[in-house]
Coordinates of C-alpha atoms and ligand atoms in Angstrom, one line a residue:
X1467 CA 237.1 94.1 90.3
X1468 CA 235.4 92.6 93.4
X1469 CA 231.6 93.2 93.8
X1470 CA 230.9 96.0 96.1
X1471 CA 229.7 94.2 99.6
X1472 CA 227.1 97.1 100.0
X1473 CA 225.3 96.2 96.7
X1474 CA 222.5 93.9 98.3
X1475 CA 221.6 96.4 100.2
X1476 CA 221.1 99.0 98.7
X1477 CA 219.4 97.5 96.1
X1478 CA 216.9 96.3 98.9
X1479 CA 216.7 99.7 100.2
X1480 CA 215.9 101.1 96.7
X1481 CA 213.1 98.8 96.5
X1482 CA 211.8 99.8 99.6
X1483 CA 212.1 103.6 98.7
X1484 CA 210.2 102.8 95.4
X1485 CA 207.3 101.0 97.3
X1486 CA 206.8 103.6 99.8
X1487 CA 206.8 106.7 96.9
X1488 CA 204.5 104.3 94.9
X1489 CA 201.9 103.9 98.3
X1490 CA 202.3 107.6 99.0
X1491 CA 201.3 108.7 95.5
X1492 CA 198.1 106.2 95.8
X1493 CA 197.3 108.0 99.2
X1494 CA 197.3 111.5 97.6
X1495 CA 195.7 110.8 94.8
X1496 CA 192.6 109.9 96.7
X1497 CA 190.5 112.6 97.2
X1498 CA 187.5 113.4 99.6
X1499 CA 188.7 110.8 101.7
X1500 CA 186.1 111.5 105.0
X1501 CA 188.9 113.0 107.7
X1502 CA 188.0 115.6 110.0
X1503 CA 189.6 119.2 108.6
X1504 CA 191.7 117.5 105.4
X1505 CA 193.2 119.9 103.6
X1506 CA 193.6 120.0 99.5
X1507 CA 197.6 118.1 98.9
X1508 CA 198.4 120.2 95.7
X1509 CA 196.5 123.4 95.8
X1510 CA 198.2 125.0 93.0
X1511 CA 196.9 122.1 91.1
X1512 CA 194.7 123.2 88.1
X1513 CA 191.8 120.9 87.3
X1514 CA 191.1 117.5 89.9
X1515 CA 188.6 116.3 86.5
X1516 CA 189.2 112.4 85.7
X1517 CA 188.6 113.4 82.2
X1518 CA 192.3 114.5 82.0
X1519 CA 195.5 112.9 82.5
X1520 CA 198.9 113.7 82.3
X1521 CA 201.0 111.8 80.3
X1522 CA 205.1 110.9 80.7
X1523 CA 206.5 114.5 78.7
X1524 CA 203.5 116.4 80.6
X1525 CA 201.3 117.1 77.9
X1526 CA 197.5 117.1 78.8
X1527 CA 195.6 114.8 76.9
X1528 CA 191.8 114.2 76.9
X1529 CA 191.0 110.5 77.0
X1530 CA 188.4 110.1 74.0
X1531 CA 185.8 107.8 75.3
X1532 CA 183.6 110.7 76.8
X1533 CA 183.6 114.5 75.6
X1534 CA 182.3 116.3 78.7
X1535 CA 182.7 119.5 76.7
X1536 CA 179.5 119.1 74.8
X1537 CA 177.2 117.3 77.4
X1538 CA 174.4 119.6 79.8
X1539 CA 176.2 122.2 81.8
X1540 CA 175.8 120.8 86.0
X1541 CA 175.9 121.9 89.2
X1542 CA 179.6 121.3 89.0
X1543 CA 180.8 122.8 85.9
X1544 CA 178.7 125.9 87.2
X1545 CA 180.6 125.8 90.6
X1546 CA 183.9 125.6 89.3
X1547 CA 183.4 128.2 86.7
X1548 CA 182.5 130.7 89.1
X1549 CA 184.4 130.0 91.5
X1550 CA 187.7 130.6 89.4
X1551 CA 186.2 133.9 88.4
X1552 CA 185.7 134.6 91.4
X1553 CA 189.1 134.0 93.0
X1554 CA 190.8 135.3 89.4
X1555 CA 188.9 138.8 90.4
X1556 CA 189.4 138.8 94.0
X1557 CA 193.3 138.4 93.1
X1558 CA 193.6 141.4 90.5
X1559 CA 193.7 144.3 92.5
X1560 CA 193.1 146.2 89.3
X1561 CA 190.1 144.1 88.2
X1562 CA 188.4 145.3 91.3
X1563 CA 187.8 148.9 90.6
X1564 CA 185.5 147.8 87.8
X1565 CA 183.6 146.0 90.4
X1566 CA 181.9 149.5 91.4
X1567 CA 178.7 150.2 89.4
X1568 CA 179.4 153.5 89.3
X1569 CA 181.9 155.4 87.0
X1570 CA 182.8 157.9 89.7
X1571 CA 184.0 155.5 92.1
X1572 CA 186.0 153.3 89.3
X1573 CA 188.1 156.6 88.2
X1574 CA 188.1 157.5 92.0
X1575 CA 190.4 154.3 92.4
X1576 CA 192.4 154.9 89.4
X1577 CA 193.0 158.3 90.9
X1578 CA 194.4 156.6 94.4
X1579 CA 196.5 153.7 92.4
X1580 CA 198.0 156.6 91.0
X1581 CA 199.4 158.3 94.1
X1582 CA 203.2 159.1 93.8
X1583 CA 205.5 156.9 95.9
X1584 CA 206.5 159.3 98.8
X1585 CA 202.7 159.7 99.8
X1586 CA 202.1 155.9 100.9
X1587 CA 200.6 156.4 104.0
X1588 CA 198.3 158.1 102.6
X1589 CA 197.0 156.1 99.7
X1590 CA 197.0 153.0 102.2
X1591 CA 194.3 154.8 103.5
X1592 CA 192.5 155.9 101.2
X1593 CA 192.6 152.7 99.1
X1594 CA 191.4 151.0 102.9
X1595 CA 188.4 153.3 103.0
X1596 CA 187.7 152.5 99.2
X1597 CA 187.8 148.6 99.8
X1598 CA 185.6 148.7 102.7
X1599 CA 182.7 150.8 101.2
X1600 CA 180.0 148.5 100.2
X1601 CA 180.2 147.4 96.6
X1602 CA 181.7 144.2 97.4
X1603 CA 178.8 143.3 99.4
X1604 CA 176.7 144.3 96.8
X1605 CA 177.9 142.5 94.1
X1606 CA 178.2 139.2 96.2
X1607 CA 174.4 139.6 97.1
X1608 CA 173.9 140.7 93.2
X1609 CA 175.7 137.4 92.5
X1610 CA 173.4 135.0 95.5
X1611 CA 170.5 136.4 93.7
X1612 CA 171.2 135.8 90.1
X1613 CA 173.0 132.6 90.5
X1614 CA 171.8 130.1 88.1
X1615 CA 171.6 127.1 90.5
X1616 CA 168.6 127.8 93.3
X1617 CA 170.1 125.1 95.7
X1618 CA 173.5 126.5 95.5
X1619 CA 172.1 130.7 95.3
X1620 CA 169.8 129.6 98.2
X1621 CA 173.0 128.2 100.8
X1622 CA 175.3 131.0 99.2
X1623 CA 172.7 133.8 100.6
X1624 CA 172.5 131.8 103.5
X1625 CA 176.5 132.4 104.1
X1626 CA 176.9 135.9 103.4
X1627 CA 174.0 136.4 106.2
X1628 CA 176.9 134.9 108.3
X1629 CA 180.1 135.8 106.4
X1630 CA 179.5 139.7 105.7
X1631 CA 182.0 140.2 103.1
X1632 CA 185.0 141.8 104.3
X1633 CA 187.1 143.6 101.6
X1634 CA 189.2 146.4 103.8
X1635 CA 191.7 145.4 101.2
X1636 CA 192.8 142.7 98.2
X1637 CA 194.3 140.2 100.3
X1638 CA 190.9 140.6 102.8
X1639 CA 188.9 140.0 100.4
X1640 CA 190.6 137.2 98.8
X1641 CA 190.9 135.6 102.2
X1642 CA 187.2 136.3 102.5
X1643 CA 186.3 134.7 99.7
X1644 CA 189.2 131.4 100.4
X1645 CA 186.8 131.1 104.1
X1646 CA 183.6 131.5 102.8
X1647 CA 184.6 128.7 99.6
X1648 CA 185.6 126.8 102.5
X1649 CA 182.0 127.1 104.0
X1650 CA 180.7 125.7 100.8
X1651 CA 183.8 122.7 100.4
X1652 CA 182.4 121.9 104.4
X1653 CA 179.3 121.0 103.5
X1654 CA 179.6 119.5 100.9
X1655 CA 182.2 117.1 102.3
X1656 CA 184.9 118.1 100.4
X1657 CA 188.5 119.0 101.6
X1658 CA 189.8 122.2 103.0
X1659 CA 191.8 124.4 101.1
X1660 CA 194.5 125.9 103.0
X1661 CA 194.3 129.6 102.4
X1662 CA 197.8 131.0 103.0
X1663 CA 198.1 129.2 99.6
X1664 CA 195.1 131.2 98.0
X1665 CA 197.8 133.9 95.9
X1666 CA 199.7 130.8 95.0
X1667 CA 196.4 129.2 93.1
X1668 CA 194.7 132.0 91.9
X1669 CA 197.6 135.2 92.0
X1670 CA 198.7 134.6 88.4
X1671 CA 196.6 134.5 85.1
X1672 CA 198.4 132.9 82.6
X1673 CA 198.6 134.4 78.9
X1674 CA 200.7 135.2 76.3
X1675 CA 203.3 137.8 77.2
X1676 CA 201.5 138.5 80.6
X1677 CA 199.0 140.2 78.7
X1678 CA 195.5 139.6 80.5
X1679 CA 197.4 140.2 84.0
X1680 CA 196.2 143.4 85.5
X1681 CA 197.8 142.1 88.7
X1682 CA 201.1 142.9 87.0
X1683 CA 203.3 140.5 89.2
X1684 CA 206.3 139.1 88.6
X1685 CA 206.8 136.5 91.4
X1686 CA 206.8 132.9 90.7
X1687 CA 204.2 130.6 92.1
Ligands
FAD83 C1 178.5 130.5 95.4 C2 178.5 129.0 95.2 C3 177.6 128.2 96.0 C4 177.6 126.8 95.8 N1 176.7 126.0 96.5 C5 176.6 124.7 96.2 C6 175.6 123.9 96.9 O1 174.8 124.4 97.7 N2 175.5 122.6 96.5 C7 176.3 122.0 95.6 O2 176.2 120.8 95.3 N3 177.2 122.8 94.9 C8 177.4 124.1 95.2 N4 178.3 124.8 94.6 C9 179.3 124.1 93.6 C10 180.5 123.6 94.5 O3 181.0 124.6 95.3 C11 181.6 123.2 93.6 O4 182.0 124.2 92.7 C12 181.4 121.9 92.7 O5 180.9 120.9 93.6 C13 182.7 121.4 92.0 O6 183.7 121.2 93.0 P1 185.2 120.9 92.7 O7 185.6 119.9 93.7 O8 185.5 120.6 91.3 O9 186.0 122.2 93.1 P2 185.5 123.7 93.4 O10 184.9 123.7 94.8 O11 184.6 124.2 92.3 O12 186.8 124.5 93.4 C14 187.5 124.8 92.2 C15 189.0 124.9 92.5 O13 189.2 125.9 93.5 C16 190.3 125.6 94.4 N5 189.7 125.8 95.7 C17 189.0 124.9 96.5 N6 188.6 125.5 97.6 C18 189.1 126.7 97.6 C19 189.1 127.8 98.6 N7 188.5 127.7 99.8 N8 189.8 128.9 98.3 C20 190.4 129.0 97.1 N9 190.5 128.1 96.2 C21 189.8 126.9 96.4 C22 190.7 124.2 94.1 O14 191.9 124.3 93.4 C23 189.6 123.6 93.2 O15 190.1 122.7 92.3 C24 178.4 126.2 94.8 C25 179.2 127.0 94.0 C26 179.3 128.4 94.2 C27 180.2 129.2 93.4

């Protein structure tokens, strides 16, 4: 059979297509590239640490020169570590009762979760007037005060003066929390995460059989 006349080409155009994906994935694998406002490519992604790559069938696999996990704990580890429990908390509605260092006020929110269907007015309300009392305030200024890192306790007190937390609801306070990280990523020079994607990142703990998710969602990031 005669050789398709279009061959040529489309071989050259596949080249070309293989190039440009190969430059693109270059260009967004570099991170904290200096740009005004950059925003984070992949935010669902889970860890940005060169210690470990992905191999062909998707397995992580530590690279065995350097074992981080046993070296002095730094300002980095520190960061991320609270920041995930942070945003893991501010995600699970449920979670956030505990939050409350009183017992009265925990059961009190059991009490409103509880509310039957056909009253949902109502518990909107009352779950409103629950998230906007002040323990969220006082367990970010608890946390600026014990925070293990002075530098970093120092600038986070510095932010709440200007970012009072605002927790009228979940999502608020997740949002909250998304700005004021942001804050932080600023000046520091790192990129912007974009915070409509917040629930994608942080709305889902993963466990066996759903088991450590209060949040009790079922939608897939
Ligand atoms: C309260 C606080 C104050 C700090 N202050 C300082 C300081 O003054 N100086 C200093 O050097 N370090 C400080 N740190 C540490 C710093 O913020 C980082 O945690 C650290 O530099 C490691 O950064 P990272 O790039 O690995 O990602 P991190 O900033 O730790 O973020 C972890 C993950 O969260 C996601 N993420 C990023 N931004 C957001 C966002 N806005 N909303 C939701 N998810 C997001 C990304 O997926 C990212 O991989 C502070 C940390 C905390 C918790």
């Amino acid at each position: 059979m005669a050789e398709n006349p279009w061959q040529p080409l489309l071989h050259t155009f596949e080249k070309l297509s293989n190039c440009v994906q190969t430059h693109l994935s270059n260009f967004i694998g570099i991170k904290n590239t200096p740009r005004s406002s950059p925003t984070i490519q992949n935010p669902t992604s889970l860890d940005s640490s060169p210690l470990i790559t992905r191999t062909n069938n998707s397995n992580l696999q530590k690279l065995p020169l350097k074992d981080k996990s046993i070296g002095p704990v730094t300002k980095e580890d520190l960061g991320r570590a609270t920041w995930t429990f942070l945003h893991t908390l501010a995600a699970q509605m449920a979670i956030l009762s505990r939050m409350y260092p009183c017992r009265e006020c925990a059961d009190h929110f059991k009490e409103i979760l509880s509310i039957q269907k056909n009253q949902q007015g109502n518990k909107k309300r009352m779950l409103k007037n629950w998230y906007n009392s002040s323990c969220p305030s006082l367990y970010m200024a608890i946390l600026s005060r014990m925070y293990p890192c002075r530098e970093c306790a120092d600038h986070f007190k510095e932010i709440l003066r200007s970012n009072p937390p605002r927790a009228g609801s979940q999502e608020e306070f997740s949002q909250w929390l998304c700005h004021v990280h942001n804050t932080v990523n600023r000046s520091l020079g790192k990129l912007v995460f974009p915070c409509e994607r917040v629930d994608a990142r942080w709305g889902k703990l993963e466990c066996e059989q759903k088991s450590c998710d209060l949040h009790g969602t079922s939608m897939d990031f």
